Amino acid sequence: MKRQIPLALVFVFGLFMIFQYFVPHEKSEWVYEFLLDWILVIGIFALALGIWSLYKVSVDKIRARKENWAYSYVTLFGLFVMILFGFTAPNGESWGLYAVFVTTAILTILMIIQTMVAKSQKGLYLGLAGLFLAASVVIAIFDGAWSFHFYTAEGLQNYWFRAFFDHILIPILSTMFSLLAFFIASAAYRAFRARNLLASLLLISALIVMLRFNPYLQPIMGDYMAKTSNWLMNVPNLAAQRAIVIGIGLGIVATALKVILGIERGYMGKG
Amino acid sequence: MVHNNVGVIITLLVIAGGLVWLLVRSFRGKEIDRRVIFLFIMVSVAAPLLATITFKFTATPIVEALYDKIEALPEGSTVLLSFDFDPAMAPEVQPMANVVTRHCLEKNIKIVFMCLWATGQGQLEITLDQVLRRDFAHKIDGVDYVNMGYKAGNEGVLNVIVTDFEKMFPTDVNTTPYGDIEILQGVNSCKDMDLIVSFGGGRPGIKEWILFVGDPTGVPSAGGVAAVVAPQLYPYYPRQLMGLLGGIKGAAEYESHFRERHPNHADMDTPAIIMMGPQTIAHIVIIAFIIIGNVLFFMNRRRGARS
C-alpha cells in the first residue's frame, strides 16, 4: 500500500490535469483551482521543511565536527536573526530594550543548539536556554518600544533587517556573482581557440557579439557590426534556442507520462 | 560618445601596454598565468569606475519596443511589475527595474508591484527608496501604486492570479484589504493589466510569466533579465515577449533613451550607463586574451609541426 497509494494518486491527478485543459467547463475549472490551492499549501510546507532541513544539517555538521563545521553557526545565526528582525519593528523613535531582547533570543537558540550537539552538560545548556528564553519573553511583554508584526511588512522596514540585507547579503551575493568575470576571462583565454571549423565559427560569432556591445567601435563599424550581431542573435541563436525549447518540451511530456504511468518512481525516494 | 576622454586614454594606455607585452610573450610561446589575467580584469573593471567613463547608447529594437509600449499607454493604465530576482542579479537587473518604474511613474501609469522571489521584496524596497519615495514622493500608496509583496508558490501563484488576483493577494503588504485598495478597483485578474513586466533571470521569471500568464491571456509581457539569460528568451520575441532588456547593456540603452526623451530627468541616477564603462573595457580585455590565446595556440602548433 505504501507504493500503490502514491502511484494511484499521481495517476488520477496527473490524468485529470491533462484532460481538464481540454474541458473548459465551470466545474472542471473549479477542481483545477482547488488543486492549485493544494499546490500552494504543499509549497508552503516545503518552505517550513526547508528551514528544518537547513537547521538539522547544520546541527549535525556541528555535532560531527565535520570540515568547516564552525561556519554552520554563522548559517544558523543568519537564519534566526533574519527571522527575528523580519517579525519585529520599533513603535517609535526609541528601540528600548530591543538589543537585549535580540541578544537573549539568540542566546536561547544557541543554547538549544548546544543542547543538541553537546556530548555532556546537556542539562546546563537546557537550563541556560530556559533562562534566556524567560528573559526574552519578559522583555517582549513589558518593553513597549517595539513589538512583533506577524501579519504586516513592518518588520521588512526594520532598520536592522534592511541593514543586514543591504550591507551583508547584497555585497556577498554580488561578490560571488562578479567573480564570474575573472573565471570567464581565464576560461575564454584557455578554451576559445580555433582548433577546427566549428570552434572557429563559435569563436568568430562570440567576438562579433562581444564587439557589438562595445560603444568604442560603433563610430568605426557603423551599423554593420550591429546588424551582423542582431542577425546572429535573431537567426542562428533563435533557431538553436527554439530547437532546445522544443526538445525540452518533448522531454518534459515524456517524463510526465512516465511519472503518471508509474514507470518513473524517483519522486518516491527509491528508483 | 565618450564623455571623459582623459580617463579613457589613460585607462586604455595602461591596459593596452600590458596586453601588447603579453602578445609579444605569446609569440615566444609563453603561456599566461591565470593570476595575470585576473589582475588585468581587476584593473579593467576598477579603472573605468574611478575615471567614470560613460557613453551614450542607442536603443536596440527589442529595448525600444518596451519603451514605446510604456510611452503609448494612456494615463491611468495599470502595469504589473514583478521583482523576481535576488541580490546576485541586482547589479544588472536593479537599474532596469528602477528606470522602468520611473518611466511608468512619469507617465502617470498605475503600478502593481509584486514578487515571486522572497529576496525580490528587499530589491523592491530599494527601487521604492531610490525612485518612488525620492523623486515621486507625491504619489499615493494605494492610489498611484500598490505593493502586494511576495507570495510563495512560484508557478502556482501565476496560475491563480491569471484568473483571480484577490485570491492570492487578499491584502497588500500593509494589510490593506484588496477591496479597499483604489488602484485595484476593476482589477480581477492579470487579464485586467495593460502590461506585465518581470525583472529577473532565474526561475520563476519572465519565461514562466509568458507561459502561465502572458500567452494564455494575451496581455503584453516584457522583461528585464541578466545578460546570460537573454539569448534563451529570444524564441518568445516579439509575439509572446514584446520587449526585453538584456543585461546591463539593455538597461543602459533604456536609461539613455529615457533620459534623452524626458529632459526633466536629465540628472537621474544612471547606474547602468556607469557600469557599461567597466563592462566595455573588460570585454576588450577578454577579446584581447582570446586573440593572445589563439596566437599562442598557432605558434605552438607550428613549433610542433616543425619538430
Coordinates of C-alpha atoms in Angstrom, one line a residue:
Chain A
M1 CA 0.0 0.0 0.0
K2 CA 2.9 2.3 0.7
R3 CA 3.7 2.3 -3.0
Q4 CA 0.2 1.8 -4.6
I5 CA -1.5 4.8 -3.0
P6 CA 1.1 7.4 -4.2
L7 CA 1.1 5.8 -7.6
A8 CA -2.7 5.8 -7.8
L9 CA -2.9 9.5 -6.7
V10 CA -0.3 10.5 -9.2
F11 CA -2.1 8.6 -12.0
V12 CA -5.5 10.1 -11.2
F13 CA -4.5 13.7 -10.6
G14 CA -1.9 13.6 -13.5
L15 CA -4.6 12.4 -15.9
F16 CA -7.1 15.0 -14.6
M17 CA -4.6 17.9 -15.1
I18 CA -4.1 16.8 -18.7
F19 CA -7.8 16.4 -19.5
Q20 CA -9.1 19.5 -17.7
Y21 CA -7.0 21.6 -20.1
F22 CA -9.3 20.5 -22.9
V23 CA -12.5 20.8 -20.8
P24 CA -13.4 24.5 -20.4
H25 CA -16.3 23.7 -18.1
E26 CA -17.0 25.6 -14.9
K27 CA -16.8 22.6 -12.7
S28 CA -13.6 21.4 -14.3
E29 CA -12.1 24.9 -13.7
W30 CA -13.3 24.8 -10.0
V31 CA -11.5 21.5 -9.4
Y32 CA -8.4 22.8 -11.2
E33 CA -8.3 25.9 -9.0
F34 CA -8.9 23.7 -5.9
L35 CA -5.9 21.6 -6.8
L36 CA -3.8 24.7 -7.4
D37 CA -4.6 25.7 -3.8
W38 CA -3.2 22.4 -2.7
I39 CA 0.0 23.1 -4.7
L40 CA 0.4 26.3 -2.8
V41 CA -0.2 24.7 0.6
I42 CA 2.3 22.0 -0.2
G43 CA 4.8 24.7 -1.4
I44 CA 4.5 26.5 1.9
F45 CA 5.0 23.2 3.8
A46 CA 8.1 22.7 1.7
L47 CA 9.4 26.1 2.9
A48 CA 9.0 25.0 6.5
L49 CA 10.6 21.7 5.7
G50 CA 13.5 23.5 4.0
I51 CA 14.1 25.6 7.2
W52 CA 14.0 22.5 9.3
S53 CA 16.3 20.7 6.9
L54 CA 18.8 23.5 7.0
Y55 CA 18.7 23.6 10.8
K56 CA 19.2 19.8 11.1
V57 CA 22.0 19.6 8.5
S58 CA 23.8 22.4 10.3
V59 CA 23.4 20.9 13.7
D60 CA 24.5 17.5 12.5
K61 CA 27.6 19.1 11.0
I62 CA 28.5 20.8 14.3
R63 CA 27.8 17.7 16.2
A64 CA 30.0 15.5 14.0
R65 CA 32.7 18.3 13.8
K66 CA 32.8 17.9 10.0
E67 CA 35.0 20.1 7.9
N68 CA 34.2 23.8 8.3
W69 CA 31.7 23.0 11.0
A70 CA 32.2 26.4 12.6
Y71 CA 30.5 28.1 9.6
S72 CA 27.3 26.3 10.4
Y73 CA 27.0 28.5 13.5
V74 CA 27.1 31.5 11.1
T75 CA 24.4 29.9 8.9
L76 CA 22.1 29.3 11.9
F77 CA 22.9 32.8 13.3
G78 CA 21.9 34.4 9.9
L79 CA 18.8 32.2 9.6
F80 CA 17.4 33.0 13.1
V81 CA 18.5 36.7 13.2
M82 CA 16.8 37.5 9.9
I83 CA 13.6 35.7 11.1
L84 CA 13.7 37.7 14.3
F85 CA 14.3 41.1 12.6
G86 CA 11.7 40.3 10.0
F87 CA 9.0 39.9 12.5
T88 CA 9.8 42.8 14.8
A89 CA 9.9 46.6 14.5
P90 CA 10.1 49.6 16.8
N91 CA 6.9 51.5 17.6
G92 CA 8.5 54.9 17.6
E93 CA 12.0 56.5 17.7
S94 CA 13.3 54.6 20.7
W95 CA 14.4 51.0 20.5
G96 CA 14.1 50.4 24.2
L97 CA 15.5 47.0 25.3
Y98 CA 15.4 45.6 21.7
A99 CA 19.2 44.9 21.7
V100 CA 18.9 43.0 25.0
F101 CA 15.9 41.1 23.6
V102 CA 17.7 40.1 20.4
T103 CA 20.8 39.0 22.4
T104 CA 18.8 36.9 24.8
A105 CA 16.7 35.4 21.9
I106 CA 19.9 34.5 20.0
L107 CA 21.5 33.1 23.2
T108 CA 18.3 30.9 23.7
I109 CA 18.7 29.5 20.2
L110 CA 22.4 29.0 20.7
M111 CA 21.8 27.1 24.0
I112 CA 19.2 24.9 22.3
I113 CA 21.7 24.1 19.6
Q114 CA 24.4 23.4 22.2
T115 CA 21.9 21.0 23.9
M116 CA 21.6 19.1 20.7
V117 CA 25.3 19.0 19.8
A118 CA 26.9 18.7 23.3
K119 CA 28.1 15.3 24.4
S120 CA 28.0 16.3 28.1
Q121 CA 26.4 19.1 30.3
K122 CA 23.2 19.0 28.3
G123 CA 21.2 19.9 31.4
L124 CA 23.3 23.0 31.9
Y125 CA 22.7 24.2 28.4
L126 CA 19.0 23.4 28.6
G127 CA 18.7 25.4 31.9
L128 CA 20.5 28.4 30.3
A129 CA 18.2 28.1 27.3
G130 CA 15.2 28.3 29.6
L131 CA 16.7 31.3 31.5
F132 CA 17.4 33.3 28.3
L133 CA 14.0 32.3 26.9
A134 CA 12.3 33.6 30.1
A135 CA 14.3 36.8 29.9
S136 CA 13.4 37.4 26.2
V137 CA 9.7 36.7 26.9
V138 CA 9.7 39.1 29.9
I139 CA 11.3 41.9 27.7
A140 CA 8.9 41.1 24.8
I141 CA 5.9 41.5 27.2
F142 CA 6.9 44.6 29.1
D143 CA 9.0 46.6 26.7
G144 CA 6.6 48.8 24.7
A145 CA 9.3 50.4 22.5
W146 CA 8.9 47.7 19.9
S147 CA 6.5 44.9 19.0
F148 CA 6.0 41.8 16.9
H149 CA 4.5 42.2 13.5
F150 CA 3.5 38.8 12.1
Y151 CA 0.9 39.9 9.6
T152 CA 2.3 43.1 8.2
A153 CA 5.5 44.1 6.3
E154 CA 6.7 46.5 9.1
G155 CA 9.4 44.0 10.0
L156 CA 10.8 44.3 6.5
Q157 CA 11.2 48.0 7.1
N158 CA 13.0 47.3 10.4
Y159 CA 16.4 49.1 10.3
W160 CA 18.3 46.0 11.2
F161 CA 16.6 43.8 8.7
R162 CA 17.3 46.3 5.9
A163 CA 20.9 46.8 7.2
F164 CA 21.7 43.1 7.1
F165 CA 20.0 42.7 3.7
D166 CA 21.6 45.9 2.2
H167 CA 25.1 45.7 3.7
I168 CA 25.7 42.0 4.1
L169 CA 23.5 39.9 1.8
I170 CA 23.8 42.2 -1.3
P171 CA 27.6 42.6 -1.2
I172 CA 28.1 38.9 -0.5
L173 CA 25.9 37.7 -3.4
S174 CA 27.1 40.4 -5.7
T175 CA 30.7 39.5 -5.0
M176 CA 30.0 35.8 -5.7
F177 CA 28.4 36.7 -9.0
S178 CA 31.1 39.2 -10.0
L179 CA 33.8 36.6 -9.5
L180 CA 32.4 35.1 -12.7
A181 CA 34.1 37.8 -14.7
F182 CA 37.5 36.6 -13.6
F183 CA 36.8 32.9 -14.3
I184 CA 35.1 33.7 -17.7
A185 CA 38.2 35.7 -18.7
S186 CA 40.6 32.9 -17.7
A187 CA 38.3 30.2 -19.4
A188 CA 38.0 32.3 -22.6
Y189 CA 41.8 32.6 -22.9
R190 CA 42.3 28.8 -22.5
A191 CA 39.2 27.4 -24.2
F192 CA 38.3 29.8 -27.0
R193 CA 40.8 28.5 -29.6
A194 CA 40.3 28.0 -33.3
R195 CA 41.1 24.2 -33.2
N196 CA 38.7 23.3 -36.0
L197 CA 36.0 24.8 -38.3
L198 CA 33.1 24.6 -35.7
A199 CA 35.3 26.1 -32.9
S200 CA 36.4 28.8 -35.3
L201 CA 32.7 29.7 -36.2
L202 CA 31.9 29.8 -32.5
L203 CA 34.9 32.0 -31.8
I204 CA 34.1 34.5 -34.6
S205 CA 30.4 34.6 -33.5
A206 CA 31.3 35.3 -29.9
L207 CA 33.8 38.0 -30.9
I208 CA 31.1 39.7 -33.1
V209 CA 28.5 39.7 -30.3
M210 CA 31.0 41.0 -27.8
L211 CA 32.2 43.7 -30.2
R212 CA 28.6 44.7 -30.8
F213 CA 28.4 45.6 -27.1
N214 CA 31.3 47.9 -27.4
P215 CA 30.4 51.6 -27.8
Y216 CA 34.1 52.4 -28.8
L217 CA 33.6 50.6 -32.1
Q218 CA 30.3 52.0 -33.1
P219 CA 31.8 55.0 -34.9
I220 CA 34.3 52.7 -36.7
M221 CA 32.0 49.8 -37.6
G222 CA 28.8 51.8 -38.1
D223 CA 25.6 49.7 -38.3
Y224 CA 27.4 46.8 -39.9
M225 CA 28.5 45.2 -36.6
A226 CA 25.1 45.8 -35.0
K227 CA 23.3 44.2 -38.0
T228 CA 25.6 41.2 -38.0
S229 CA 25.2 40.7 -34.3
N230 CA 21.4 41.1 -34.5
W231 CA 21.4 38.5 -37.3
L232 CA 23.4 36.1 -35.2
M233 CA 21.0 36.6 -32.2
N234 CA 17.8 36.5 -34.3
V235 CA 18.6 33.7 -36.7
P236 CA 21.2 31.1 -35.7
N237 CA 20.7 31.7 -31.9
L238 CA 16.9 31.8 -32.3
A239 CA 16.9 28.5 -34.3
A240 CA 19.1 26.7 -31.8
Q241 CA 17.2 28.0 -28.8
R242 CA 13.9 27.0 -30.4
A243 CA 15.2 23.6 -31.0
I244 CA 16.4 23.3 -27.4
V245 CA 13.0 24.6 -26.1
I246 CA 11.1 22.1 -28.3
G247 CA 13.4 19.3 -27.2
I248 CA 13.0 20.2 -23.6
G249 CA 9.2 20.4 -24.0
L250 CA 9.0 16.9 -25.6
G251 CA 11.3 15.6 -22.8
I252 CA 9.0 17.1 -20.2
V253 CA 6.0 15.4 -21.8
A254 CA 7.8 12.1 -22.0
T255 CA 9.0 12.3 -18.3
A256 CA 5.5 13.4 -17.2
L257 CA 3.9 10.4 -18.9
K258 CA 6.5 8.1 -17.3
V259 CA 5.6 9.5 -13.9
I260 CA 1.9 9.3 -14.4
L261 CA 2.1 5.8 -15.7
G262 CA 4.3 4.8 -12.7
I263 CA 7.4 3.9 -14.8
E264 CA 9.5 6.7 -13.3
R265 CA 9.3 6.4 -9.5
G266 CA 12.2 8.6 -8.4
Y267 CA 9.9 11.0 -6.7
M268 CA 9.0 8.4 -4.0
G269 CA 12.7 8.4 -2.9
K270 CA 13.5 5.0 -4.3
G271 CA 14.0 4.4 -8.0
Chain B
M1 CA 30.2 59.0 -27.3
V2 CA 32.9 59.2 -24.8
H3 CA 32.4 61.9 -22.2
N4 CA 35.7 61.6 -20.2
N5 CA 38.4 61.4 -22.8
V6 CA 41.4 61.7 -20.4
G7 CA 40.2 58.9 -18.2
V8 CA 39.6 56.7 -21.3
I9 CA 43.0 57.4 -22.8
I10 CA 44.9 56.7 -19.5
T11 CA 43.0 53.5 -18.9
L12 CA 43.4 52.2 -22.4
L13 CA 47.1 53.0 -22.5
V14 CA 47.8 51.2 -19.3
I15 CA 45.8 48.1 -20.3
A16 CA 46.9 48.2 -23.9
G17 CA 50.6 48.4 -22.9
G18 CA 50.2 45.3 -20.7
L19 CA 48.3 43.4 -23.4
V20 CA 51.0 44.2 -26.1
W21 CA 53.6 42.8 -23.7
L22 CA 51.6 39.6 -23.2
L23 CA 51.1 39.4 -27.0
V24 CA 54.9 39.6 -27.6
R25 CA 55.4 36.9 -24.9
S26 CA 52.8 34.7 -26.6
F27 CA 54.8 34.9 -29.9
R28 CA 57.6 33.3 -28.0
G29 CA 55.2 30.6 -26.9
K30 CA 54.9 31.6 -23.3
E31 CA 51.6 30.8 -21.5
I32 CA 49.9 33.5 -19.3
D33 CA 49.4 32.7 -15.7
R34 CA 45.8 33.0 -14.7
R35 CA 46.7 35.4 -11.9
V36 CA 47.9 37.8 -14.6
I37 CA 44.5 37.5 -16.3
F38 CA 42.8 38.2 -13.0
L39 CA 44.9 41.3 -12.5
F40 CA 44.0 42.7 -15.9
I41 CA 40.3 42.1 -15.3
M42 CA 40.6 43.8 -11.9
V43 CA 42.3 46.9 -13.5
S44 CA 39.9 47.0 -16.4
V45 CA 36.9 46.9 -14.1
A46 CA 38.3 49.3 -11.4
A47 CA 39.9 52.0 -13.6
P48 CA 36.7 52.9 -15.6
L49 CA 34.8 53.2 -12.4
L50 CA 37.5 55.6 -11.0
A51 CA 37.7 57.5 -14.2
T52 CA 33.9 57.5 -14.7
I53 CA 33.8 56.5 -18.3
T54 CA 30.3 56.9 -19.7
F55 CA 28.8 56.5 -23.1
K56 CA 25.6 57.4 -24.9
F57 CA 23.6 54.5 -26.2
T58 CA 21.2 53.9 -29.0
A59 CA 18.3 51.7 -28.0
T60 CA 18.1 48.4 -30.0
P61 CA 14.6 47.4 -31.4
I62 CA 14.0 44.9 -28.6
V63 CA 14.6 47.6 -25.9
E64 CA 12.8 50.3 -27.8
A65 CA 9.7 48.1 -28.1
L66 CA 9.2 48.2 -24.3
Y67 CA 10.0 51.9 -24.1
D68 CA 7.4 52.6 -26.9
K69 CA 4.8 50.4 -25.3
I70 CA 5.0 52.3 -22.0
E71 CA 5.2 55.6 -23.8
A72 CA 2.0 54.7 -25.7
L73 CA 0.0 53.6 -22.6
P74 CA -2.6 56.2 -21.7
E75 CA -2.6 57.8 -18.3
G76 CA -4.3 55.7 -15.6
S77 CA -3.3 52.4 -17.3
T78 CA -2.3 49.6 -14.9
V79 CA 1.1 47.9 -15.2
L80 CA 2.2 44.9 -13.2
L81 CA 5.9 44.9 -12.2
S82 CA 7.2 41.7 -10.7
F83 CA 10.6 41.7 -8.9
D84 CA 11.8 38.1 -9.4
F85 CA 15.5 38.4 -8.6
D86 CA 18.0 38.3 -5.8
P87 CA 21.0 40.5 -4.8
A88 CA 23.3 38.4 -7.0
M89 CA 21.4 39.6 -10.1
A90 CA 20.8 43.1 -8.7
P91 CA 23.7 44.9 -10.3
E92 CA 22.3 44.0 -13.7
V93 CA 18.6 43.9 -13.0
Q94 CA 18.0 46.6 -10.4
P95 CA 18.8 49.5 -12.8
M96 CA 16.2 48.1 -15.3
A97 CA 13.6 47.9 -12.5
N98 CA 14.4 51.5 -11.4
V99 CA 14.2 53.0 -14.9
V100 CA 11.1 51.2 -15.9
T101 CA 9.4 52.2 -12.6
R102 CA 10.5 55.8 -13.2
H103 CA 9.1 55.7 -16.7
C104 CA 5.7 54.4 -15.5
L105 CA 5.5 57.0 -12.7
E106 CA 6.5 59.8 -15.1
K107 CA 3.7 58.7 -17.4
N108 CA 1.2 58.6 -14.5
I109 CA 0.7 54.9 -15.1
K110 CA -0.6 52.9 -12.1
I111 CA 1.8 50.3 -10.9
V112 CA 1.1 47.0 -9.1
F113 CA 4.3 45.7 -7.6
M114 CA 4.7 42.0 -6.6
C115 CA 7.5 39.4 -6.2
L116 CA 7.8 35.7 -6.9
W117 CA 11.1 35.6 -5.2
A118 CA 11.4 36.1 -1.4
T119 CA 14.5 38.3 -2.0
G120 CA 12.5 40.3 -4.5
Q121 CA 10.8 42.1 -1.7
G122 CA 14.1 43.6 -0.5
Q123 CA 15.0 44.6 -4.0
L124 CA 11.6 46.2 -4.5
E125 CA 12.2 48.2 -1.3
I126 CA 15.4 49.5 -2.9
T127 CA 13.5 50.6 -6.0
L128 CA 10.8 52.3 -3.9
D129 CA 13.5 54.1 -2.0
Q130 CA 15.7 55.1 -4.9
V131 CA 12.9 56.1 -7.3
L132 CA 9.4 56.4 -5.9
R133 CA 10.0 57.9 -2.4
R134 CA 12.8 60.2 -3.6
D135 CA 11.6 61.6 -6.9
F136 CA 7.8 60.8 -6.8
A137 CA 7.0 61.5 -3.2
H138 CA 3.6 62.9 -4.2
K139 CA 2.4 59.5 -5.5
I140 CA 0.0 57.9 -3.1
D141 CA 0.2 54.3 -1.9
G142 CA -2.9 52.5 -2.9
V143 CA -3.9 55.1 -5.5
D144 CA -0.9 55.5 -7.8
Y145 CA 0.8 52.3 -6.9
V146 CA 0.5 49.3 -4.6
N147 CA 3.0 46.9 -3.2
M148 CA 1.4 43.4 -3.0
G149 CA 4.7 41.8 -1.7
Y150 CA 6.0 38.3 -2.0
K151 CA 3.9 35.1 -2.3
A152 CA 5.4 31.6 -2.1
G153 CA 4.3 29.1 -4.7
N154 CA 6.2 30.0 -7.9
E155 CA 4.2 29.0 -11.0
G156 CA 1.2 28.1 -8.6
V157 CA 0.9 31.8 -7.8
L158 CA 0.8 32.7 -11.5
N159 CA -1.8 30.0 -12.2
V160 CA -4.1 31.6 -9.6
I161 CA -3.6 35.3 -10.4
V162 CA -4.2 34.6 -14.0
T163 CA -7.9 34.1 -13.1
D164 CA -8.3 35.6 -9.6
F165 CA -5.8 38.2 -8.2
E166 CA -7.5 38.7 -4.9
K167 CA -7.5 35.0 -4.1
M168 CA -3.7 35.1 -4.0
F169 CA -3.3 38.6 -2.7
P170 CA -6.2 39.3 -0.3
T171 CA -4.2 42.3 1.1
D172 CA -1.2 44.4 0.2
V173 CA 1.9 44.4 2.3
N174 CA 0.4 46.9 4.7
T175 CA -2.6 44.5 5.3
T176 CA -5.0 46.9 3.5
P177 CA -7.8 44.6 2.2
Y178 CA -7.9 44.1 -1.5
G179 CA -11.4 45.8 -1.8
D180 CA -10.1 49.0 -0.1
I181 CA -7.2 49.5 -2.5
E182 CA -8.3 52.1 -5.0
I183 CA -5.8 51.1 -7.7
L184 CA -7.2 47.6 -7.7
Q185 CA -10.8 48.5 -8.3
G186 CA -11.7 46.8 -11.5
V187 CA -8.7 44.6 -11.5
N188 CA -9.9 41.0 -11.0
S189 CA -7.0 39.1 -12.6
C190 CA -3.9 39.6 -14.7
K191 CA -6.2 39.9 -17.7
D192 CA -7.0 43.4 -16.5
M193 CA -3.4 44.6 -16.6
D194 CA -2.3 46.6 -19.6
L195 CA 1.3 45.4 -19.4
I196 CA 3.3 42.9 -17.4
V197 CA 7.0 43.3 -16.8
S198 CA 9.1 40.8 -14.9
F199 CA 12.6 41.6 -13.8
G200 CA 14.7 38.5 -13.1
G201 CA 16.9 35.9 -14.6
G202 CA 16.1 32.7 -12.8
R203 CA 13.1 30.5 -12.2
P204 CA 10.3 31.6 -11.8
G205 CA 10.9 34.5 -14.1
I206 CA 9.9 36.0 -17.4
K207 CA 9.6 32.7 -19.1
E208 CA 7.1 31.5 -16.5
W209 CA 5.2 34.8 -16.8
I210 CA 4.9 34.2 -20.6
L211 CA 3.9 30.6 -20.3
F212 CA 1.4 30.9 -17.5
V213 CA 0.1 34.5 -17.9
G214 CA 1.1 36.4 -20.9
D215 CA 0.4 33.8 -23.6
P216 CA -2.9 32.4 -22.2
T217 CA -4.3 35.9 -21.5
G218 CA -2.8 37.8 -24.4
V219 CA -1.7 40.6 -22.0
P220 CA 1.5 42.2 -23.4
S221 CA 4.5 40.8 -21.5
A222 CA 8.0 42.2 -21.3
G223 CA 11.1 41.6 -19.2
G224 CA 14.4 42.6 -17.9
V225 CA 16.9 39.8 -17.3
A226 CA 20.6 39.2 -16.6
A227 CA 22.7 39.0 -19.8
V228 CA 23.3 35.3 -19.6
V229 CA 19.6 34.5 -19.7
A230 CA 18.7 36.9 -22.6
P231 CA 19.5 34.6 -25.5
Q232 CA 17.2 31.9 -24.1
L233 CA 14.3 34.3 -24.3
Y234 CA 14.7 35.3 -28.0
P235 CA 12.4 32.5 -29.2
Y236 CA 9.5 34.3 -27.5
Y237 CA 10.2 37.7 -29.1
P238 CA 8.3 39.5 -30.5
R239 CA 4.9 37.7 -30.4
Q240 CA 4.9 36.4 -26.8
L241 CA 7.6 38.7 -25.4
M242 CA 7.0 42.2 -26.7
G243 CA 10.3 43.7 -25.3
L244 CA 13.4 42.7 -23.4
L245 CA 16.2 44.4 -21.6
G246 CA 19.1 42.0 -21.7
G247 CA 21.8 42.6 -19.1
I248 CA 23.4 45.9 -18.2
K249 CA 23.6 46.9 -21.9
G250 CA 19.8 46.7 -22.2
A251 CA 19.4 48.8 -19.0
A252 CA 21.9 51.4 -20.3
E253 CA 20.1 51.6 -23.6
Y254 CA 16.8 52.2 -21.8
E255 CA 18.3 54.8 -19.4
S256 CA 19.9 56.6 -22.3
H257 CA 16.7 56.5 -24.4
F258 CA 14.5 57.6 -21.5
R259 CA 16.8 60.5 -20.3
E260 CA 17.1 61.8 -23.9
R261 CA 13.3 61.9 -24.3
H262 CA 12.5 63.2 -20.8
P263 CA 14.8 66.1 -20.2
N264 CA 13.3 66.7 -16.7
H265 CA 15.1 63.5 -15.7
A266 CA 18.4 64.6 -17.0
D267 CA 20.0 64.4 -13.6
M268 CA 18.6 61.0 -12.6
D269 CA 20.8 58.2 -11.4
T270 CA 22.1 56.1 -14.3
P271 CA 23.9 53.1 -12.7
A272 CA 23.6 51.0 -15.9
I273 CA 25.3 53.7 -18.1
I274 CA 28.1 54.0 -15.4
M275 CA 28.5 50.2 -15.2
M276 CA 28.8 49.9 -19.0
G277 CA 32.3 51.5 -18.7
P278 CA 33.9 48.6 -16.8
Q279 CA 32.0 46.1 -18.9
T280 CA 33.2 47.6 -22.1
I281 CA 36.8 47.7 -21.1
A282 CA 36.6 44.2 -19.6
H283 CA 35.1 42.9 -22.9
I284 CA 38.0 44.5 -24.8
V285 CA 40.5 42.8 -22.4
I286 CA 38.7 39.4 -22.8
I287 CA 38.7 39.7 -26.6
A288 CA 42.5 40.6 -26.4
F289 CA 43.1 37.5 -24.3
I290 CA 41.2 35.3 -26.7
I291 CA 43.4 36.7 -29.6
I292 CA 46.5 36.2 -27.5
G293 CA 45.4 32.6 -26.7
N294 CA 44.9 31.9 -30.3
V295 CA 48.3 33.4 -31.3
L296 CA 49.9 31.1 -28.7
F297 CA 47.9 28.1 -30.0
F298 CA 49.0 28.6 -33.6
M299 CA 52.6 29.3 -32.6
N300 CA 52.8 26.1 -30.5
R301 CA 51.1 24.2 -33.4
R302 CA 53.7 25.5 -35.8
R303 CA 56.5 24.6 -33.5
G304 CA 55.0 21.1 -33.0
A305 CA 54.8 20.6 -36.8
R306 CA 58.5 21.7 -37.3
S307 CA 59.8 19.4 -34.6

